[in-house]
Each structure stands twice: as structure tokens, then as C-alpha cells.
Tab-separated table of C-alpha atoms in Angstrom:
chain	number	residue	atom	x	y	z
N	1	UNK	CA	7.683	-18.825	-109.522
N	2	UNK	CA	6.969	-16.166	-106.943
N	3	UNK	CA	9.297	-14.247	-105.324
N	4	UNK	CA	9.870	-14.288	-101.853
N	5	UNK	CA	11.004	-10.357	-100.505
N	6	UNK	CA	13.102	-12.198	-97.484
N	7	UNK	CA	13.828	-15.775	-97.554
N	8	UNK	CA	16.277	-17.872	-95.101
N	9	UNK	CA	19.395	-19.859	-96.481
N	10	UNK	CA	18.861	-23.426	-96.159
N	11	UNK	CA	21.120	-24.536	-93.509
N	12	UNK	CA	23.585	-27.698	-93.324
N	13	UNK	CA	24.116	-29.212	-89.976
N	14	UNK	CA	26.953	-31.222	-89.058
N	15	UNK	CA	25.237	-34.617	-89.902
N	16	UNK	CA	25.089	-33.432	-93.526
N	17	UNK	CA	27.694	-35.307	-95.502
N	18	UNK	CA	30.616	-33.164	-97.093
N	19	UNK	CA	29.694	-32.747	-100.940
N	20	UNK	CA	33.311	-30.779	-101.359
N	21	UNK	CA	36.366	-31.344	-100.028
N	22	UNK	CA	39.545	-28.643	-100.587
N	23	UNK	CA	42.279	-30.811	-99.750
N	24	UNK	CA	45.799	-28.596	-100.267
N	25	UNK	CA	45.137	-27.126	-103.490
N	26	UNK	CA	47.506	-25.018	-105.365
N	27	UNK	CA	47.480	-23.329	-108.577
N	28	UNK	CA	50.277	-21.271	-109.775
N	29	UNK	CA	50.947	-19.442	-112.765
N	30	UNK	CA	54.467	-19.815	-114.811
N	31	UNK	CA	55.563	-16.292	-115.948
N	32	UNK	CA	57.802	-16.994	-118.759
N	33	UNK	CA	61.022	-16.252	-119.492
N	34	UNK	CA	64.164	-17.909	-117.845
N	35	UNK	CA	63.350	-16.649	-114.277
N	36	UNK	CA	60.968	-19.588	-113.489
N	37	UNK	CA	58.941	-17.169	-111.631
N	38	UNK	CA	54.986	-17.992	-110.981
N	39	UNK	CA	51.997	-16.058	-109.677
N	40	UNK	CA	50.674	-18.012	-106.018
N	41	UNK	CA	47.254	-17.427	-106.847
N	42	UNK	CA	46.256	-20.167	-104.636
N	43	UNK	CA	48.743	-21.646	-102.108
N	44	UNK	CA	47.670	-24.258	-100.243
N	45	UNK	CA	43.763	-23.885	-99.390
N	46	UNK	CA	42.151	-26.128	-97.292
N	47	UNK	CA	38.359	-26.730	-96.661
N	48	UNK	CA	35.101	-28.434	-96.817
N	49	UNK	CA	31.707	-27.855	-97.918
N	50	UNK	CA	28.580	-29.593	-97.109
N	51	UNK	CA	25.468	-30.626	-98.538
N	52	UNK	CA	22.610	-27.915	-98.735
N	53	UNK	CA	25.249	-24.898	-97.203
N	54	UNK	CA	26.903	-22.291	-98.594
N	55	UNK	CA	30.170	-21.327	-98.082
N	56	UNK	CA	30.631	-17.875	-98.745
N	57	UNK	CA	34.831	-17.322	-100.201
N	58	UNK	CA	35.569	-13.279	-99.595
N	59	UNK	CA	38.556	-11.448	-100.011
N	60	UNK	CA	40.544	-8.491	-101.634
N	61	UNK	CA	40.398	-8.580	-105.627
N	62	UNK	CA	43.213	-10.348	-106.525
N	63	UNK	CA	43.198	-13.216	-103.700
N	64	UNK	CA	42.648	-15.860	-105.415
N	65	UNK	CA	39.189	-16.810	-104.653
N	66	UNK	CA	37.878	-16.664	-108.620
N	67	UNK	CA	40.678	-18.737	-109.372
N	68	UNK	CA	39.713	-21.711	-106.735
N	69	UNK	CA	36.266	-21.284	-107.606
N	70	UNK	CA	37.201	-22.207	-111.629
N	71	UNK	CA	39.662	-24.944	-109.893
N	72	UNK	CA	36.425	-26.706	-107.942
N	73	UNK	CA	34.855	-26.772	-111.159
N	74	UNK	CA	37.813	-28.251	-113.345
N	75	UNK	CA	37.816	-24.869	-115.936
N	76	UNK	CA	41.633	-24.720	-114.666
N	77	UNK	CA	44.105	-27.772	-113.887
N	78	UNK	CA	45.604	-27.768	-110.468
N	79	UNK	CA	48.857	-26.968	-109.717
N	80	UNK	CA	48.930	-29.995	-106.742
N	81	UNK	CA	46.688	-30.566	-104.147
N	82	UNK	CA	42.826	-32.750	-104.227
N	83	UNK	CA	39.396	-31.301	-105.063
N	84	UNK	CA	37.035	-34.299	-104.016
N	85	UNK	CA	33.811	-34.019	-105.164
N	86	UNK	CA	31.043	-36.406	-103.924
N	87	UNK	CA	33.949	-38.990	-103.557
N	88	UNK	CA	35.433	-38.487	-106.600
N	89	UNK	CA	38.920	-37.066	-107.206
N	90	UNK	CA	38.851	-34.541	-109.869
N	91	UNK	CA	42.418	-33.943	-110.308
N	92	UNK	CA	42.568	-37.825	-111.414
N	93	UNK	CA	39.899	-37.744	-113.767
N	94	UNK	CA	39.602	-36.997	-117.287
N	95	UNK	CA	37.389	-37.821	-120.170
N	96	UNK	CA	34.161	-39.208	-120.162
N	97	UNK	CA	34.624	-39.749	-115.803
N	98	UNK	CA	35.024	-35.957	-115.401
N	99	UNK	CA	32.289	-35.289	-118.062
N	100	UNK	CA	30.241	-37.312	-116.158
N	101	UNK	CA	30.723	-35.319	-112.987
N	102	UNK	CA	31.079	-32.257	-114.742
N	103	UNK	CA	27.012	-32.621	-114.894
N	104	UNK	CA	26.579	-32.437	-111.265
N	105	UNK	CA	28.997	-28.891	-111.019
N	106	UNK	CA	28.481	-25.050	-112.388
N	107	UNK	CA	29.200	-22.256	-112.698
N	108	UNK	CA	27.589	-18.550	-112.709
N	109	UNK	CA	30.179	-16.173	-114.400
N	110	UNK	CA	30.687	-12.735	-113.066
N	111	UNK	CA	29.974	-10.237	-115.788
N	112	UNK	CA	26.431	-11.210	-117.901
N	113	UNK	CA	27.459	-9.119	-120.413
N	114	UNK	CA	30.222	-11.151	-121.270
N	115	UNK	CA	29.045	-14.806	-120.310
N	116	UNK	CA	26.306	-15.057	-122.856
N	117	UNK	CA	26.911	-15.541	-126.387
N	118	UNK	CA	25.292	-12.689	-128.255
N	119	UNK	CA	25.745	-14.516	-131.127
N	120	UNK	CA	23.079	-16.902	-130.107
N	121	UNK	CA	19.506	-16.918	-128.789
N	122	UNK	CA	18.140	-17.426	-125.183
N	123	UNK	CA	16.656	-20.624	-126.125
N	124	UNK	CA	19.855	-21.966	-127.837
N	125	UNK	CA	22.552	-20.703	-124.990
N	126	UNK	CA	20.071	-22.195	-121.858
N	127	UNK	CA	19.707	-25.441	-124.536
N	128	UNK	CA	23.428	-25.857	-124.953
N	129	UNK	CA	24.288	-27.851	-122.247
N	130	UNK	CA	21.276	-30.395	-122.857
N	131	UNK	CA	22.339	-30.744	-126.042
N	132	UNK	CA	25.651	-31.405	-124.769
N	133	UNK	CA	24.647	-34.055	-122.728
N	134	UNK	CA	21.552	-35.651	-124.688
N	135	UNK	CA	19.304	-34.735	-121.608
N	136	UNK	CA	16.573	-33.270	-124.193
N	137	UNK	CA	15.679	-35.131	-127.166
N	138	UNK	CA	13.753	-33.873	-130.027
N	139	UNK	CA	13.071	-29.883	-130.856
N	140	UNK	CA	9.705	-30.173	-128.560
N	141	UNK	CA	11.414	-31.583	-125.385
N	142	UNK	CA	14.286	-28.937	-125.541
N	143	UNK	CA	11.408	-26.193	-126.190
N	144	UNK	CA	9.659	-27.023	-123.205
N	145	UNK	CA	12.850	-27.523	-121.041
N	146	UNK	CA	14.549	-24.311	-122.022
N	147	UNK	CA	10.419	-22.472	-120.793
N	148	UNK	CA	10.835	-24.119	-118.092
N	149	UNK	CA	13.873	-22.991	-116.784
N	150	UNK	CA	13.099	-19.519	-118.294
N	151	UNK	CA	9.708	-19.545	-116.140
N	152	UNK	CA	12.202	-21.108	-112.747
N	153	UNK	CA	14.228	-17.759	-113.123
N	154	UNK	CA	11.493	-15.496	-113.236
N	155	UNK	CA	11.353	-14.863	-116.596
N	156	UNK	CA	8.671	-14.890	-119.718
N	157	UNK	CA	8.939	-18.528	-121.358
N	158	UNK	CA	8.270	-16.947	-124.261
N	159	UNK	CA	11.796	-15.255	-124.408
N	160	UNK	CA	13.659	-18.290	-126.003
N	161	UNK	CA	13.745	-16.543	-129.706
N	162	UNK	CA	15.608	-13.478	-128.430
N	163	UNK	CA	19.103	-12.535	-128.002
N	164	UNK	CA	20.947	-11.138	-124.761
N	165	UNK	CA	21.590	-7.477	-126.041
N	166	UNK	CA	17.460	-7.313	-125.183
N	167	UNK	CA	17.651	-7.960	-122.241
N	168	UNK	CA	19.105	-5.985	-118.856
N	169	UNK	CA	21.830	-7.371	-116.671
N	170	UNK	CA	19.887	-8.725	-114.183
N	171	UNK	CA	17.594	-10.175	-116.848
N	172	UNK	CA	21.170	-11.633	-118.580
N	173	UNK	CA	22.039	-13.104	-114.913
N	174	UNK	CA	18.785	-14.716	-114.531
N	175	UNK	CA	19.292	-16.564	-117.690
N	176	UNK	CA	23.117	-17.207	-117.089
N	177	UNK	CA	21.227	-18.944	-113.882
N	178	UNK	CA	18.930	-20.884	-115.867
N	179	UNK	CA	21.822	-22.523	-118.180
N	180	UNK	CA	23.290	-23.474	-115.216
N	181	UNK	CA	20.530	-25.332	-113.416
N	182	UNK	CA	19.542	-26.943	-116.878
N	183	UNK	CA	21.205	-30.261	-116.263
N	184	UNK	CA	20.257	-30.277	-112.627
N	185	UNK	CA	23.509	-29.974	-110.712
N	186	UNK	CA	23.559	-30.556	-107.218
N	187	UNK	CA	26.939	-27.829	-106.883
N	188	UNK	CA	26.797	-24.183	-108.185
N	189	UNK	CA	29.859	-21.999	-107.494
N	190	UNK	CA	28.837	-18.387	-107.891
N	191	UNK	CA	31.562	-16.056	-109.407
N	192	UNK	CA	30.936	-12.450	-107.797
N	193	UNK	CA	27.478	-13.061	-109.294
N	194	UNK	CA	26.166	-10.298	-107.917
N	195	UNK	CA	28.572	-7.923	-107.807
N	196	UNK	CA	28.072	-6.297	-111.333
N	197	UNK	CA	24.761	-5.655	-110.550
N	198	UNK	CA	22.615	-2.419	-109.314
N	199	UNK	CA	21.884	-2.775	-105.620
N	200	UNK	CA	18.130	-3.426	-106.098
N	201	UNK	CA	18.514	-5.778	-108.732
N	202	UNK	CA	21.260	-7.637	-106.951
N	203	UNK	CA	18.912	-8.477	-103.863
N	204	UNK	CA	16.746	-9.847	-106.389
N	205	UNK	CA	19.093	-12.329	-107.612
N	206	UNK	CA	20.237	-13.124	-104.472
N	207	UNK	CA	16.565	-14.290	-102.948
N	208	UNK	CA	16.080	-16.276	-106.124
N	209	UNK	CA	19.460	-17.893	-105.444
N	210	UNK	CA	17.777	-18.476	-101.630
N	211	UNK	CA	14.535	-19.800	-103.641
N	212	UNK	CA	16.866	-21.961	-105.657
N	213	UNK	CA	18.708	-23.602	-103.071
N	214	UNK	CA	15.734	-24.665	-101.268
N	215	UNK	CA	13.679	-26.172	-104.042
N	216	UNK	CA	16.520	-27.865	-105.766
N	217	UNK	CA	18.524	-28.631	-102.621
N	218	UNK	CA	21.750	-26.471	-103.543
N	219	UNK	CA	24.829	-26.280	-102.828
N	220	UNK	CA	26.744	-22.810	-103.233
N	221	UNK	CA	30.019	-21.629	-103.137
N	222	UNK	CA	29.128	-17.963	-103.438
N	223	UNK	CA	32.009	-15.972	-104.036
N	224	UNK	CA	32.579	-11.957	-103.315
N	225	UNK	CA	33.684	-9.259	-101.609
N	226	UNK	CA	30.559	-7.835	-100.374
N	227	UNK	CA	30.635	-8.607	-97.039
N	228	UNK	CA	27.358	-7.664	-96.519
N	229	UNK	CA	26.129	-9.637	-99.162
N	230	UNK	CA	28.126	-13.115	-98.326
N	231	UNK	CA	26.688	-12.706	-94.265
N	232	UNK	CA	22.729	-12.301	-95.800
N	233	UNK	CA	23.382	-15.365	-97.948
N	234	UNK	CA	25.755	-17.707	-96.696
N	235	UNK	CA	25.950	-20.239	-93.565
N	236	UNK	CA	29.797	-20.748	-93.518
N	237	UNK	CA	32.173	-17.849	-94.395
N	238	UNK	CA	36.040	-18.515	-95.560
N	239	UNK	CA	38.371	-15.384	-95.531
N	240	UNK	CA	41.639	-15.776	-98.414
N	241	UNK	CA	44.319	-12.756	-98.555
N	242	UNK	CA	47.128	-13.541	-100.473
N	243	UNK	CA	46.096	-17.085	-102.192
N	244	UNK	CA	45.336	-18.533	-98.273
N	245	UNK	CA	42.662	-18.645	-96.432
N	246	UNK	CA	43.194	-16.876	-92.996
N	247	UNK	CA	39.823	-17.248	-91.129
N	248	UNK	CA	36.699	-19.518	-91.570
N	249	UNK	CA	33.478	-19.662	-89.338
N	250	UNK	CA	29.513	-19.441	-89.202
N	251	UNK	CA	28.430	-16.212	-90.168
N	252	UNK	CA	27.289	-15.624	-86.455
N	253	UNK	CA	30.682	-15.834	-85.067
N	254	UNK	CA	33.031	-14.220	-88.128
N	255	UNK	CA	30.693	-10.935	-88.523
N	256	UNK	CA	30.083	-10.555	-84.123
N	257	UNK	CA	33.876	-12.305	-82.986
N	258	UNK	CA	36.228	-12.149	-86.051
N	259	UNK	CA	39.802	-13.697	-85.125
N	260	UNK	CA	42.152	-12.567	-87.606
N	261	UNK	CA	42.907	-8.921	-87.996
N	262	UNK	CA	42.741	-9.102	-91.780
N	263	UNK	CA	38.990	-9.721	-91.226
N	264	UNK	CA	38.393	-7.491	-88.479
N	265	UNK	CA	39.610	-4.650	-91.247
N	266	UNK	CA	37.212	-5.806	-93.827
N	267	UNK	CA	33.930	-5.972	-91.357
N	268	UNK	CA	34.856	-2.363	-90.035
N	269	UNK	CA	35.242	-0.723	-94.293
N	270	UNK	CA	31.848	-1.731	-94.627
N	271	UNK	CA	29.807	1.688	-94.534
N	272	UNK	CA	27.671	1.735	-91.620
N	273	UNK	CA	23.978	3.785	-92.864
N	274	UNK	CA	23.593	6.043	-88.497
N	275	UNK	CA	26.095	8.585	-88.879
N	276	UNK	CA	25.951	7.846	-84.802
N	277	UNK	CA	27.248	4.177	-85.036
N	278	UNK	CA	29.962	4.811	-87.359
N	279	UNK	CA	31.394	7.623	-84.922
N	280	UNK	CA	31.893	5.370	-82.332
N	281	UNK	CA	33.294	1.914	-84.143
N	282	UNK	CA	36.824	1.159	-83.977
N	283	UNK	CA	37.937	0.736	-87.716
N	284	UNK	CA	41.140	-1.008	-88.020
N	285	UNK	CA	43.190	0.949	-90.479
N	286	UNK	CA	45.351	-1.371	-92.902
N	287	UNK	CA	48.740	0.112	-94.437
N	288	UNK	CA	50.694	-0.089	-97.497
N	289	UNK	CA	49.299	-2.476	-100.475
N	290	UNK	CA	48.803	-5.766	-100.993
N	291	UNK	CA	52.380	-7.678	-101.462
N	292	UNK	CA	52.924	-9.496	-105.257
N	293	UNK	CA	52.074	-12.951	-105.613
N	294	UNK	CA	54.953	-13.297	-107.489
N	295	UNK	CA	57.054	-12.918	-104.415
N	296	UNK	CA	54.680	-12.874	-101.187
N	297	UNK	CA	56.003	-12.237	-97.889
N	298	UNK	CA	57.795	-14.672	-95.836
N	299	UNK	CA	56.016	-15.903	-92.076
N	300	UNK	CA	52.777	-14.686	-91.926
N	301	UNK	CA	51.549	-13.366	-95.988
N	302	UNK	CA	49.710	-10.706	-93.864
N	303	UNK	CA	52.699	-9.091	-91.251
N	304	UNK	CA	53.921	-5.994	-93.938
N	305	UNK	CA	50.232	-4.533	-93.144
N	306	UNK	CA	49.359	-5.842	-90.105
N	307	UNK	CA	48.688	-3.745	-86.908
N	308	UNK	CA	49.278	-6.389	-84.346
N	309	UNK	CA	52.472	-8.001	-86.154
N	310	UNK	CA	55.470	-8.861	-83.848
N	311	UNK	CA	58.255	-7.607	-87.078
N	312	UNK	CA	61.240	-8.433	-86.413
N	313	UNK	CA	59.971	-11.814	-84.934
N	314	UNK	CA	57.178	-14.563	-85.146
N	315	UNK	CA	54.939	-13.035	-87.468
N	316	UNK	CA	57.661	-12.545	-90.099
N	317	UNK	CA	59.441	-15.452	-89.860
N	318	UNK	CA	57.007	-18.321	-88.855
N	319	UNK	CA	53.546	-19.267	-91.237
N	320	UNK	CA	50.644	-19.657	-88.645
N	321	UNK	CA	48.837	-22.954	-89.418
N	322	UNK	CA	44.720	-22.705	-89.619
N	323	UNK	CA	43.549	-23.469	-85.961
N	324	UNK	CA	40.549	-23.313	-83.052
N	325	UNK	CA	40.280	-19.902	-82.267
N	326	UNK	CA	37.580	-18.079	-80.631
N	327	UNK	CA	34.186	-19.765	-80.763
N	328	UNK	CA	33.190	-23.300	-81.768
N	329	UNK	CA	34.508	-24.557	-85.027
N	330	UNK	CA	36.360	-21.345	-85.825
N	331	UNK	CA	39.433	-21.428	-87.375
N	332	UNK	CA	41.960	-18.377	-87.755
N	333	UNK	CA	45.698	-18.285	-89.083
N	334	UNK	CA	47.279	-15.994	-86.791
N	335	UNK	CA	49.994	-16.188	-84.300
N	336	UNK	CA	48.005	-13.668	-81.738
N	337	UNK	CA	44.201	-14.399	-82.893
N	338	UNK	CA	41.882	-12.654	-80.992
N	339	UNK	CA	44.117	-9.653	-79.526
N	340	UNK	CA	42.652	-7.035	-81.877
């Protein structure tokens, strides 16, 4: 399939219906030991995603957005909260019900040097899952499946004998891609794809992701913390720090009106290439580290580094709900959105 050098993300509108709804999910992490402490990874994250979009989940390592993306796909239990998907409740399901859903969802992993099993050939890792599910019957069928998707990723059918060390890493991601569009899900969450990747080969995997979605009729959830990445591929953009999310809107309005100081600081550390634009920008410096997860800050989880906090007072003692700020459908978590 040919390669497009600039393609545009298939957009949802609002008539699309939501494939994904976030509905107050938590997952937390027991410690051990008599303390009964737990790691908030994720504490109480909100959203929807519709058909055909992507929602693009950025943040600081250590947010929590890998962890929700393996919650959406049922590789981790919940804590408490809903993940509805196409209707379907899968914190209630088990068995063969969330095996039969579990068709429709995947994931791309992060690293492709870990993800693949070097222990096993191209043709058998990208065959797995169809022998899994009986989707390929018979040596022939699952020989000319597995080409197919090798040929769908842009790479030589004739591959399927060969094992991942012989291949690059953006060879190794284009088959981690083809495993998981072999049973035809309509829901791919992308795992900092990308982010392991050389520059040049990472904008090829991200217009074949763009070539995906609008052959197949994707969904993403494309998680990272390339900023500049997430606004070239995504529709939707959702902001977490600290296990919440503080900020979601269109890519038009979060990257030219962001809301939330916590994004304003990420949009202005992204290197700008004129020496005579980044002279006259207004970066918004960010102080001290992120707090533990363990034992997060009370009010607002981003006051201890904020440069607009009110401390002793609102910010530190009341938790600012996700509301309408700014443009049309924008939501921010902050007690002064806007004034930064």
C-alpha cells in the first residue's frame, strides 16, 4: 500500500456515536506492608471517545496515561469506576463476553524490541491472535492472512519465516501494527508508539497510522508526550498530571488557547526550530518536581508547582471540577483558567 508523505486524520463530528466512554475510573496500586498505602495512578478520569477520532492522552512520564490506556483495554482490572465500550461494560464482564469484545480492542506496545517474541517468527506472532480466535482456518488461509497484513504495513509478504532480531525498530513496529489489526478491531490504543523511534522513521509510522484509520475506519487513543506529535495526529487532545486529567479540547483550541497552566508549560518546552520566535515566547517556567502518587497534594494536584496558585487558599484546599472554559467544548480543571 502506498504511502502517503502528508495525510489528514479522519475526523469525528459530533453526530458520530461515542465508541468509548471513561466513566470515573480509578486504578490504584496496594504497596504492601501494614501501611495500606497505594500508588493513584489513575484517580478519577473522565471522558469520551468517538467513532473514527482520536483522542490524543499526553502528559509527564509517570501520569498515568499508560496505565488507563492498559485499563480501556482490560490488560489491568479497575480499581472502581466504568469503561463502556460500544455499550458494553467491561468492568462487568469476564470470560467468553469480554473475549468476545476483546476482538474489537488493541493494543500497540511501546518498545518493539520488547513486544515481539523473538522466540517466534513474523508469520507465527502476526498469526497468533487468529489462531486464538479461529478467524483463519487451515495453514493456507493463515499464510495468506498473515501476507496480507504484512503487505497493509508496508512490508515484504514474504517476511513471515523470519524472526524480529532481522528486522529494525520501525520494521518491528510495523509488524507489532499488523498483529494488531489481524482480527479487525474497530479500537486501537497506541502506547507511546512512536516515541522509541528515530524522528524520520516515527513520521513514517505515524502517516501509516493516518492511512490506517481511514481505510479501516479507526479509532485511536494515541498516547504520548510529544506534543508535537499528538497535535499532527489527533482530533481531540486530553491533558493528565498526577493520575487526572486537567484539560481536554480540539487540537485547534488546546495548542492556540490552552486553559490550564499545566498545559500552557508543556506547549511552551516544546523547542521552537527560528532562533527569532523562541526569543520572544513567554515560556512558563514550572518549579520543584512532580509530587508522589503515593501521597499527592491536597486541593488542586497541581498548586506545589503552579505559577498562578492562590497557596494558602483555594487552590490548596479546594479540587477544581473539569468545566467550560475558554472556547467551545473545552474543558479545564482550574480554579483561575485562562489567567496565564
Amino acid at each position: 500500500m502506498a504511502q502517503a508523505e502528508a495525510l489528514t486524520t479522519q475526523t469525528a463530528t459530533a453526530q458520530d456515536p461515542i465508541i468509548l466512554r471513561i466513566d470515573d475510573v480509578y486504578k490504584h496500586f496496594p504497596l504492601g506492608g501494614l501501611s495500606g498505602e497505594v500508588v493513584r495512578a489513575v484517580d478519577g478520569v473522565t471522558l469520551e471517545v468517538r467513532r473514527g477520532e482520536t483522542l490524543g492522552l499526553v502528559g509527564e512520564s509517570g501520569c498515568g496515561k499508560t496505565t488507563l490506556g492498559r485499563c480501556i483495554v482490560r490488560l489491568m482490572p479497575l480499581t472502581s469506576g466504568r469503561i463502556v465500550f460500544n455499550g458494553d461494560d467491561l468492568s462487568r464482564l469476564s470470560g467468553r463476553s469480554l473475549r468476545r469484545l476483546r476482538r474489537q480492542m488493541q493494543i500497540i506496545f511501546q518498545d518493539p524490541f520488547a513486544s515481539l517474541d523473538p522466540r517466534m517468527t513474523v508469520g507465527e506472532i502476526i498469526s497468533e491472535p487468529l489462531d486464538n480466535y479461529g478467524v483463519a482456518t487451515g495453514r493456507r488461509d493463515r499464510r495468506k492472512r498473515v501476507q496480507e497484513l504484512l503487505e497493509v504495513v508496508g512490508l515484504n509478504p514474504n517476511f513471515t519465516n523470519r524472526y524480529p532480531h532481522e528486522f529494525s525498530g520501525g520494521q518491528r513496529q510495523r509488524i507489532g501494527i499488523a498483529r494488531a489489526l489481524a482480527l479487525n478491531p474497530s479500537l486501537i490504543v497506541c502506547d507511546e508508539a512512536v516515541s522509541a523511534l528515530d524522528v524520520s522513521i516515527a513520521a513514517q509510522i505515524i502517516n501509516l497510522l493516518q492511512d490506517l484509520q481511514r481505510e479501516f475506519k479507526l479509532t485511536f487513543v494515541f498516547i504520548a508526550h510529544d506534543l508535537a506529535v499528538v497535535r499532527h495526529l489527533s482530533d481531540r487532545i486530553a491533558v493528565m498530571y498526577l493520575g487526572k486529567v486537567v484539560e481536554v479540547a480540539d487540537r485547534t483550541s488546546i495548542y492556540d488557547n490552552p486553559q490550564h497552566p499545566y498545559t500552557k508549560a508543556l506547549l511552551t518546552s516544546i523547542p521552537v526550530p527560528d532562533p527569532r520566535v523562541e526569543r520572544l515566547r513567554d515560556p512558563v517556567t514550572l518549579k520543584g518536581e512532580i509530587p508522589s502518587p503515593v501521597n499527592p497534594p491536597s486541593g488542586c494536584r497541581f498548586h506545589t508547582r503552579c505559577p498562578i496558585a492562590r497557596v494558602p487558599g483555594v487552590c490548596s484546599e479546594t479540587e477544581p471540577l473539569l468545566e467550560p472554559h475558554g472556547q467551545s467544548g473545552q474543558l479545564a480543571a482550574c480554579h483561575f483558567a485562562g489567567e496565564i
